[in-house]
PDB file of C-alpha atoms in Angstrom:
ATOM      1  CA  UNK X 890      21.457  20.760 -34.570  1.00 44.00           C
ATOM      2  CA  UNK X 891      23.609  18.343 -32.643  1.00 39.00           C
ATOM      3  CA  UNK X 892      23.009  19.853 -29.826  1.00 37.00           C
ATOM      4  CA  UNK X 893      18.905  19.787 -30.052  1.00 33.00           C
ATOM      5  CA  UNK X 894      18.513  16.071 -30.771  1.00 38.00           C
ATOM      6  CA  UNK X 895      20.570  15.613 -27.746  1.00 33.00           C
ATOM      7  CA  UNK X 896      18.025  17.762 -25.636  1.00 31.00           C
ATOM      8  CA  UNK X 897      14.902  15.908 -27.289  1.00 38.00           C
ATOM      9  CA  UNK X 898      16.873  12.682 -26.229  1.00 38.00           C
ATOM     10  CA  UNK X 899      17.139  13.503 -22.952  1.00 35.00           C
ATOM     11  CA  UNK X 900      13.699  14.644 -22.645  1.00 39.00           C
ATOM     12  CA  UNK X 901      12.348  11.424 -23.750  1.00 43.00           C
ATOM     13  CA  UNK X 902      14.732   9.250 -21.563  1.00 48.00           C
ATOM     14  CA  UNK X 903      13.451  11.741 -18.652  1.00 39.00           C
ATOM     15  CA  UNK X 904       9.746  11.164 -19.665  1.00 49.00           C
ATOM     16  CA  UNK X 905      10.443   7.526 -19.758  1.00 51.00           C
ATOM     17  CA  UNK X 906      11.675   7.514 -16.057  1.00 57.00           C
ATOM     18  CA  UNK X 907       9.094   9.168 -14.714  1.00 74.00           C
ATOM     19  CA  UNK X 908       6.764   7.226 -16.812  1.00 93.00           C
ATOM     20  CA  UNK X 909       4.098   4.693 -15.248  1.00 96.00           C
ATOM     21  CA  UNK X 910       2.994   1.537 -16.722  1.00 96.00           C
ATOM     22  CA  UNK X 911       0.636  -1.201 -16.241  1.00 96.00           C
ATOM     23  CA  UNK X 912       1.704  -4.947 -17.341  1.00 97.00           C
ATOM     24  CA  UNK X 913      -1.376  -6.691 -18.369  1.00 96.00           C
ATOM     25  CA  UNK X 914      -1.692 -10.452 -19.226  1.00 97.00           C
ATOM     26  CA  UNK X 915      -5.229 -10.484 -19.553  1.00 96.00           C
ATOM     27  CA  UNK X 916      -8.401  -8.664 -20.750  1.00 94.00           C
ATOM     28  CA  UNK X 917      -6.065  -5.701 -20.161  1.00 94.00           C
ATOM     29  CA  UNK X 918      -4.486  -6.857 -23.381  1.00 93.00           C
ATOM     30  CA  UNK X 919      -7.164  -5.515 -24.623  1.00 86.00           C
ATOM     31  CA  UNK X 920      -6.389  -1.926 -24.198  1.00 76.00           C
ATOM     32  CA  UNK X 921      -7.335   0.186 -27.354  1.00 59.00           C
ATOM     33  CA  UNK X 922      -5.289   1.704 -29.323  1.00 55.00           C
ATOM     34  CA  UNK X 923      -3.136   0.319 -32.815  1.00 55.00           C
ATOM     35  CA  UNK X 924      -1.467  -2.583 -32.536  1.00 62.00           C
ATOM     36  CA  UNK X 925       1.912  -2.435 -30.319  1.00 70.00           C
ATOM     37  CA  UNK X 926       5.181  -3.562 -31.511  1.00 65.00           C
ATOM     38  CA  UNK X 927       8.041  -5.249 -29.942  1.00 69.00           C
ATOM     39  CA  UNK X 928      10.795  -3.597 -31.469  1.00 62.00           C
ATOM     40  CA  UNK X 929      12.288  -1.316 -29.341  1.00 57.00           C
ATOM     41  CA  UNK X 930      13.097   0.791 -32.199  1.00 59.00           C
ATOM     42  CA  UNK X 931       9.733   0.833 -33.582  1.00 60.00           C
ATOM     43  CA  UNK X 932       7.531   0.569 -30.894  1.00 64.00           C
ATOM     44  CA  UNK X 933       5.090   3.205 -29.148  1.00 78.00           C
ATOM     45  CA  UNK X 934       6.205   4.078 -26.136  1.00 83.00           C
ATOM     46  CA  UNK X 935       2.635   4.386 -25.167  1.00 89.00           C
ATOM     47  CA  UNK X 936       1.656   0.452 -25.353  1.00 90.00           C
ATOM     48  CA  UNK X 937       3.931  -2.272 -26.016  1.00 93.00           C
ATOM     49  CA  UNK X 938       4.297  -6.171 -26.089  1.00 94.00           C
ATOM     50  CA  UNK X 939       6.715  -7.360 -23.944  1.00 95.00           C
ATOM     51  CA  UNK X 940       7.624  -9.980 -21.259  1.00 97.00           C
ATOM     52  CA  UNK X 941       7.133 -10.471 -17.275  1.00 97.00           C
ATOM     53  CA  UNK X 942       9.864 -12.985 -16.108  1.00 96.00           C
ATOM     54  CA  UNK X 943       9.740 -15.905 -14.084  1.00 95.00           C
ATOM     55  CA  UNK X 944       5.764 -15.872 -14.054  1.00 95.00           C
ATOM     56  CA  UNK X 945       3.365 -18.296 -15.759  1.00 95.00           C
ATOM     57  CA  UNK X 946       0.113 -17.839 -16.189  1.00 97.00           C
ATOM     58  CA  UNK X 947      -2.910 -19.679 -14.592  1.00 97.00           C
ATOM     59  CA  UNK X 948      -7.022 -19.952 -13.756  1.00 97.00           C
ATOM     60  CA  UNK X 949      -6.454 -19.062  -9.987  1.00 97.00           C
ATOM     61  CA  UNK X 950      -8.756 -15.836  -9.052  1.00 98.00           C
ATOM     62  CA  UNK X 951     -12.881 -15.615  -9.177  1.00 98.00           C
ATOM     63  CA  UNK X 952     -15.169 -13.553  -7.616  1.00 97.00           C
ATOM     64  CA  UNK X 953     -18.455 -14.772  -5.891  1.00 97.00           C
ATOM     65  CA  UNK X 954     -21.405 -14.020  -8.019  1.00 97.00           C
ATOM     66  CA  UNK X 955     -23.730 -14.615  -5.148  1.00 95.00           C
ATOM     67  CA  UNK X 956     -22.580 -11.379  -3.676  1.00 94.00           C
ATOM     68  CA  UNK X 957     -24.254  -7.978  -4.751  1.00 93.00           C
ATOM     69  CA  UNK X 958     -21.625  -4.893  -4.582  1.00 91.00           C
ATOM     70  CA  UNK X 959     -22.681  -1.487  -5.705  1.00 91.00           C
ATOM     71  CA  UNK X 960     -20.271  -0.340  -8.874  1.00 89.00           C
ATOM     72  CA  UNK X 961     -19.366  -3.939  -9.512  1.00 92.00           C
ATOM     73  CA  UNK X 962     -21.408  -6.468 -11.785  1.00 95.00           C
ATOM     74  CA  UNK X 963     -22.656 -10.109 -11.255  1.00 96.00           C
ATOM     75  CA  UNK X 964     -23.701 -12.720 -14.165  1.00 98.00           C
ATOM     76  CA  UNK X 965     -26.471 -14.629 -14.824  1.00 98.00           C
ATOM     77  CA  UNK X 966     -27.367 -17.670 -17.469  1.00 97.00           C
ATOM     78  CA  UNK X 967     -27.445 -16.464 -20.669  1.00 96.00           C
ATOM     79  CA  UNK X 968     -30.303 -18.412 -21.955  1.00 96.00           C
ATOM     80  CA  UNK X 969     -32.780 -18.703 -18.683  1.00 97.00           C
ATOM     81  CA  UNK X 970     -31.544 -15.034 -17.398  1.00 97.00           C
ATOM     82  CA  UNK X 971     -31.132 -16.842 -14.076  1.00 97.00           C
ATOM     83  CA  UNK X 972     -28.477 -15.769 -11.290  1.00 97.00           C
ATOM     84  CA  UNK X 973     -26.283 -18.728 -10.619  1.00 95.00           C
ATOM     85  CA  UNK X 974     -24.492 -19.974  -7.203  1.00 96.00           C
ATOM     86  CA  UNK X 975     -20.730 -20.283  -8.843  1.00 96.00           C
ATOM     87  CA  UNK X 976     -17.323 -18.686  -8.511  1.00 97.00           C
ATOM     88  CA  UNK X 977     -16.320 -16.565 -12.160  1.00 98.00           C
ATOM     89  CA  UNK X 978     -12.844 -17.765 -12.469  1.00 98.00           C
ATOM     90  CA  UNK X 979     -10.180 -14.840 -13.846  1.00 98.00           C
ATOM     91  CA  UNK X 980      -6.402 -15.357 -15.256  1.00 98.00           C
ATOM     92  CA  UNK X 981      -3.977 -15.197 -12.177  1.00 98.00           C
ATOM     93  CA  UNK X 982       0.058 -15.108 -12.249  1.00 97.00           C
ATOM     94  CA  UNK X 983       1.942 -17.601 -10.603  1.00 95.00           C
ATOM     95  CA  UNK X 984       6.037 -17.627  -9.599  1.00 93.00           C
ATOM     96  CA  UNK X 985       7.935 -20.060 -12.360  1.00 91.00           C
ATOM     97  CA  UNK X 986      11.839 -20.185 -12.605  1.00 85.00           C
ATOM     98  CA  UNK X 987      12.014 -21.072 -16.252  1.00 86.00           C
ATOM     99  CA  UNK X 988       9.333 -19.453 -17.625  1.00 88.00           C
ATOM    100  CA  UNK X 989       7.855 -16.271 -18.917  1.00 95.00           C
ATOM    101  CA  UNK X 990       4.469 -14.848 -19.875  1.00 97.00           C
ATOM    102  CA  UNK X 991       3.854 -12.417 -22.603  1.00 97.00           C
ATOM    103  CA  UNK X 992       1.727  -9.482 -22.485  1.00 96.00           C
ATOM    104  CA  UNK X 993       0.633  -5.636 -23.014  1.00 95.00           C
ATOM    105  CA  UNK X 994       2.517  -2.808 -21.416  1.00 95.00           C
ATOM    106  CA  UNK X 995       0.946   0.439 -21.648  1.00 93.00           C
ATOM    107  CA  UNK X 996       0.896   3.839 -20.201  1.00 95.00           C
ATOM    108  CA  UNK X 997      -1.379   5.225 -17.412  1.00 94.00           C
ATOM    109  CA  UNK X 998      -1.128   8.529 -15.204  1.00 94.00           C
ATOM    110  CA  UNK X 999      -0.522   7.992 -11.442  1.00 91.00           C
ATOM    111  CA  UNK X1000      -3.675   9.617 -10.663  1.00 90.00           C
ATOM    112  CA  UNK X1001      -5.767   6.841 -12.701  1.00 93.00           C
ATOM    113  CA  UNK X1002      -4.266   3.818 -10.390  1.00 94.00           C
ATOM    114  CA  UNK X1003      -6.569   4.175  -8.248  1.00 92.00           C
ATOM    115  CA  UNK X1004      -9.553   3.800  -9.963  1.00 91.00           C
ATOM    116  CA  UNK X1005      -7.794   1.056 -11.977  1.00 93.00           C
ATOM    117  CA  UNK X1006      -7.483  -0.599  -8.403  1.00 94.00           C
ATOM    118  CA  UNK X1007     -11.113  -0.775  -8.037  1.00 90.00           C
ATOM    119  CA  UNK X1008     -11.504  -2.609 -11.509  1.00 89.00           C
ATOM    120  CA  UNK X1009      -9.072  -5.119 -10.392  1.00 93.00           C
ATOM    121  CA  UNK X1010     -10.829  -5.563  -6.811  1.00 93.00           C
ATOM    122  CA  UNK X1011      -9.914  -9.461  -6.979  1.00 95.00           C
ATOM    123  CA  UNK X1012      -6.260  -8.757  -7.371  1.00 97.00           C
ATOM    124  CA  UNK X1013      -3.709  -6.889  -5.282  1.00 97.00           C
ATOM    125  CA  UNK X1014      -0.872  -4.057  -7.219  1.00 97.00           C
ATOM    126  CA  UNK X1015       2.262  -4.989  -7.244  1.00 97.00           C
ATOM    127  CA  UNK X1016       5.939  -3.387  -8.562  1.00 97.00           C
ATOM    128  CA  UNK X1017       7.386  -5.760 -11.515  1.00 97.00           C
ATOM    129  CA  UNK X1018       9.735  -3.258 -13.049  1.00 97.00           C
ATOM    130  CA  UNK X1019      12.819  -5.381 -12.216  1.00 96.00           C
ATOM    131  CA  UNK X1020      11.014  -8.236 -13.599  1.00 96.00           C
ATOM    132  CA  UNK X1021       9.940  -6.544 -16.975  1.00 96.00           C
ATOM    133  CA  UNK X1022      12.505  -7.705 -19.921  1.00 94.00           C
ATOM    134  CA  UNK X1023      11.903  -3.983 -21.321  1.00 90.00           C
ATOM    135  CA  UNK X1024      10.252  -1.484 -18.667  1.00 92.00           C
ATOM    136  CA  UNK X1025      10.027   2.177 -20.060  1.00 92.00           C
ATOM    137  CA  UNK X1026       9.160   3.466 -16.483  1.00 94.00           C
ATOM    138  CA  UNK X1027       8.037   2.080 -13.539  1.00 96.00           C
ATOM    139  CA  UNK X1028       5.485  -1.044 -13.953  1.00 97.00           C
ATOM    140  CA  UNK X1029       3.092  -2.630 -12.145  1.00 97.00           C
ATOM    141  CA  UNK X1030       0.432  -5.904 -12.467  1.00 97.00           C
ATOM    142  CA  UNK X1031      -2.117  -7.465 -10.452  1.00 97.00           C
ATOM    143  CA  UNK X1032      -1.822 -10.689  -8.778  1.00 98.00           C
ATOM    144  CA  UNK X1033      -4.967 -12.172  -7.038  1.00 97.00           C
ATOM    145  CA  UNK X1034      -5.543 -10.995  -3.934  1.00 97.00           C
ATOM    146  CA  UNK X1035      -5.643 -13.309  -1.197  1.00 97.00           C
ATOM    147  CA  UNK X1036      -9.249 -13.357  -0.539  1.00 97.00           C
ATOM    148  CA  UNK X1037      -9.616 -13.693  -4.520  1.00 97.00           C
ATOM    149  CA  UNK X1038      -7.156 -16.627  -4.864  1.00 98.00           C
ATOM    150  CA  UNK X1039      -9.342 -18.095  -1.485  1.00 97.00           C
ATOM    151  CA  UNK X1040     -12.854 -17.862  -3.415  1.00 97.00           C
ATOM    152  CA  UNK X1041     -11.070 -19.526  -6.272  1.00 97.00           C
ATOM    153  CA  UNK X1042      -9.688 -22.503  -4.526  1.00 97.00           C
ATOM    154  CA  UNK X1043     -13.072 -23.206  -2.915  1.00 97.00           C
ATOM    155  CA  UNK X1044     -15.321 -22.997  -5.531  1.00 96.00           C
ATOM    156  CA  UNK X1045     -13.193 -25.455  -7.250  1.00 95.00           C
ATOM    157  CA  UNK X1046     -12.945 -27.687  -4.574  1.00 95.00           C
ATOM    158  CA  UNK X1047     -16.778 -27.644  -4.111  1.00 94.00           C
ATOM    159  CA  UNK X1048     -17.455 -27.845  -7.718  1.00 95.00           C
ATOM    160  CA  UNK X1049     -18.960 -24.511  -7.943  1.00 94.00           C
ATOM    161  CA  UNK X1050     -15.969 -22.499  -9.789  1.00 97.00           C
ATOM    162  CA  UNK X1051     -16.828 -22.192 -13.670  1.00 98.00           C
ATOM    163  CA  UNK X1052     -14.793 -19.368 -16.771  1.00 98.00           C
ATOM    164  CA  UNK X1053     -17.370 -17.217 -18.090  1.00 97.00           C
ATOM    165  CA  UNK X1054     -16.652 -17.275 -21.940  1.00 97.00           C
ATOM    166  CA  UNK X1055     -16.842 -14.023 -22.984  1.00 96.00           C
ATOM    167  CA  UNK X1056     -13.615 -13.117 -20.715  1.00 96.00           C
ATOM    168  CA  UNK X1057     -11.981 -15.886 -21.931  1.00 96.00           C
ATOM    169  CA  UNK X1058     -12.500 -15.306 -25.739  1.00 96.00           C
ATOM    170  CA  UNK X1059     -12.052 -11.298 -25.321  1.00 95.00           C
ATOM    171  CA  UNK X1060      -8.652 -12.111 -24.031  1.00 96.00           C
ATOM    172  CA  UNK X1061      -7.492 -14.948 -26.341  1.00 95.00           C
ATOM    173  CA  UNK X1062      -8.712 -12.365 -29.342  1.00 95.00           C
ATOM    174  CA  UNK X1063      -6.828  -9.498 -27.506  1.00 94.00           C
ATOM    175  CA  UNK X1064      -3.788 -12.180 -27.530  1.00 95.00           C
ATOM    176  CA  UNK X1065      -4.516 -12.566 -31.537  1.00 95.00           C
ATOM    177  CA  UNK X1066      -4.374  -8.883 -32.128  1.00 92.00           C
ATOM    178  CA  UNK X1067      -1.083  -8.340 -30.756  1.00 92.00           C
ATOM    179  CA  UNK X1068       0.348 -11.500 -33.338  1.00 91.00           C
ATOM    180  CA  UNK X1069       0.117 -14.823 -34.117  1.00 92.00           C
ATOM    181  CA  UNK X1070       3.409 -15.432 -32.890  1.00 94.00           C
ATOM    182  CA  UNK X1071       2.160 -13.262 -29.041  1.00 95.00           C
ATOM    183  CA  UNK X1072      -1.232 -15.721 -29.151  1.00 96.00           C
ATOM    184  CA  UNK X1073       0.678 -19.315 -29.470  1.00 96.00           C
ATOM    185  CA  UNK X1074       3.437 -17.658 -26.886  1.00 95.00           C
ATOM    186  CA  UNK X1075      -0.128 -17.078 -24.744  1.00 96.00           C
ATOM    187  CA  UNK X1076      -1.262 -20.486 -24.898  1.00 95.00           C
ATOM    188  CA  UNK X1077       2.237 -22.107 -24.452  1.00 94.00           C
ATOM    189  CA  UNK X1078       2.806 -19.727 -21.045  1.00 94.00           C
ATOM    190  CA  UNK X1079      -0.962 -20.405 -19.347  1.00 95.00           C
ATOM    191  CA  UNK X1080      -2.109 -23.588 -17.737  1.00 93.00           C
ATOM    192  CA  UNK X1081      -5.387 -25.073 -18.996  1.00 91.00           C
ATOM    193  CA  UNK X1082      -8.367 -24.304 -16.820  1.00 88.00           C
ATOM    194  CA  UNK X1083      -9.755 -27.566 -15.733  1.00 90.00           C
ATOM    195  CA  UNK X1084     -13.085 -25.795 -15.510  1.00 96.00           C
ATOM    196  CA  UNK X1085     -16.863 -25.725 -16.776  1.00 97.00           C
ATOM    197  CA  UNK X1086     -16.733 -22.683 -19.651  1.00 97.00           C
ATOM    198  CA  UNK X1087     -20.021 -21.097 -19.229  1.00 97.00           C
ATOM    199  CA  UNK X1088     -22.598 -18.793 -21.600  1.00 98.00           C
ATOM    200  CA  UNK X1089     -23.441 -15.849 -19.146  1.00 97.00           C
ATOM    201  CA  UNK X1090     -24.357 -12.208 -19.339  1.00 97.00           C
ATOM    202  CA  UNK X1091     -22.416  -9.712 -17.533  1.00 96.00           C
ATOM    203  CA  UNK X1092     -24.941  -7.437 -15.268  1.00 96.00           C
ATOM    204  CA  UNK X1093     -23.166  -4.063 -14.468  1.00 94.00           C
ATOM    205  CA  UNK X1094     -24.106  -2.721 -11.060  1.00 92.00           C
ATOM    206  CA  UNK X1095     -24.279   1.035 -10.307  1.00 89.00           C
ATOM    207  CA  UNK X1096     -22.126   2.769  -8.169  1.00 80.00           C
ATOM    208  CA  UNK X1097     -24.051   3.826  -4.824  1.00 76.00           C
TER     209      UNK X1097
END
């Protein structure tokens, strides 16, 4: 009997190494599923909370919405219906040596990166194992992109860069579902946005 919970053991410390996970600090918080734990004896290995160190959160990616892309999406005024010249600001990571930012790890084939990638077109994948208080495999997160970080920067120098507020309330409600204590750790670990909070309506493009 000994013997057999030593195999499962090692099975599941095997899995876990060749395991693949994606650290999100965002809407990916919003992953479905039941609610993740951070005990590491209790917790599904499947989706977890846990922390990225030496990051800090921040407005500091957008997209232009005055560019059409097939299989991507644009927004437009909620009330009028009207297509506005702005940048839609996103939630970026920055490098801080003191602090760290919560967030949801969870588990994704290899094979489904890449079409992960494409969702995440503003932001470039990156390898944070080493930086992950508790990885279960390897990780990885999106920081913006260079171009995305670029397109942020100048549509808030220009006056043009605005948060559309159904991205920011999906992920400050994705924050609430993992805990109280996870959602005050969210707002204590992201700078304030400095920016216009608009009412628009996401328009989903098809793919060509």
């Amino acid at each position: 009997m000994v013997c057999v919970r030593l195999l499962r053991k090692w099975r599941l410390d095997y899995d876990m190494r060749r395991a693949t996970y994606v650290f999100g600090y965002g809407s990916l918080v919003t992953v479905g599923g039941r609610r993740p734990s951070r005990d590491p004896d209790g917790q599904d290995p499947d989706r977890y909370v846990t922390d990225l160190l030496g990051m800090r959160r921040t407005w500091g990616v957008a997209m232009d919405n005055t560019c059409t892309i097939p299989g991507y999406k644009y927004y437009v005024d909620r009330a009028t219906g009207e297509r506005l010249e702005l940048s839609v600001a996103f939630l970026d990571l920055v490098e801080h040596s003191t602090i760290a930012v919560n967030g949801l790890c969870f588990r994704i084939e290899p094979d489904e990166l890449s079409a992960l990638d494409e969702r995440e077109r503003n932001y470039a994948r990156i390898d944070v194992t080493d930086r992950v208080a508790l990885p279960l495999g390897r990780v990885w997160t999106y920081l913006g992109s260079e171009a995305g970080r670029q397109r942020f920067d100048t549509g808030k120098k220009n006056g043009w860069a605005a948060i559309e507020r159904g991205y920011r309330d999906a992920v400050e409600e994705g924050f609430r579902r993992l805990g109280t204590d996870e959602h005050a750790r969210y707002v204590a670990s992201t700078e304030p946005a400095e920016l216009p909070v608009l009412d628009l309506k996401r328009i989903d493009l098809s793919a060509p």
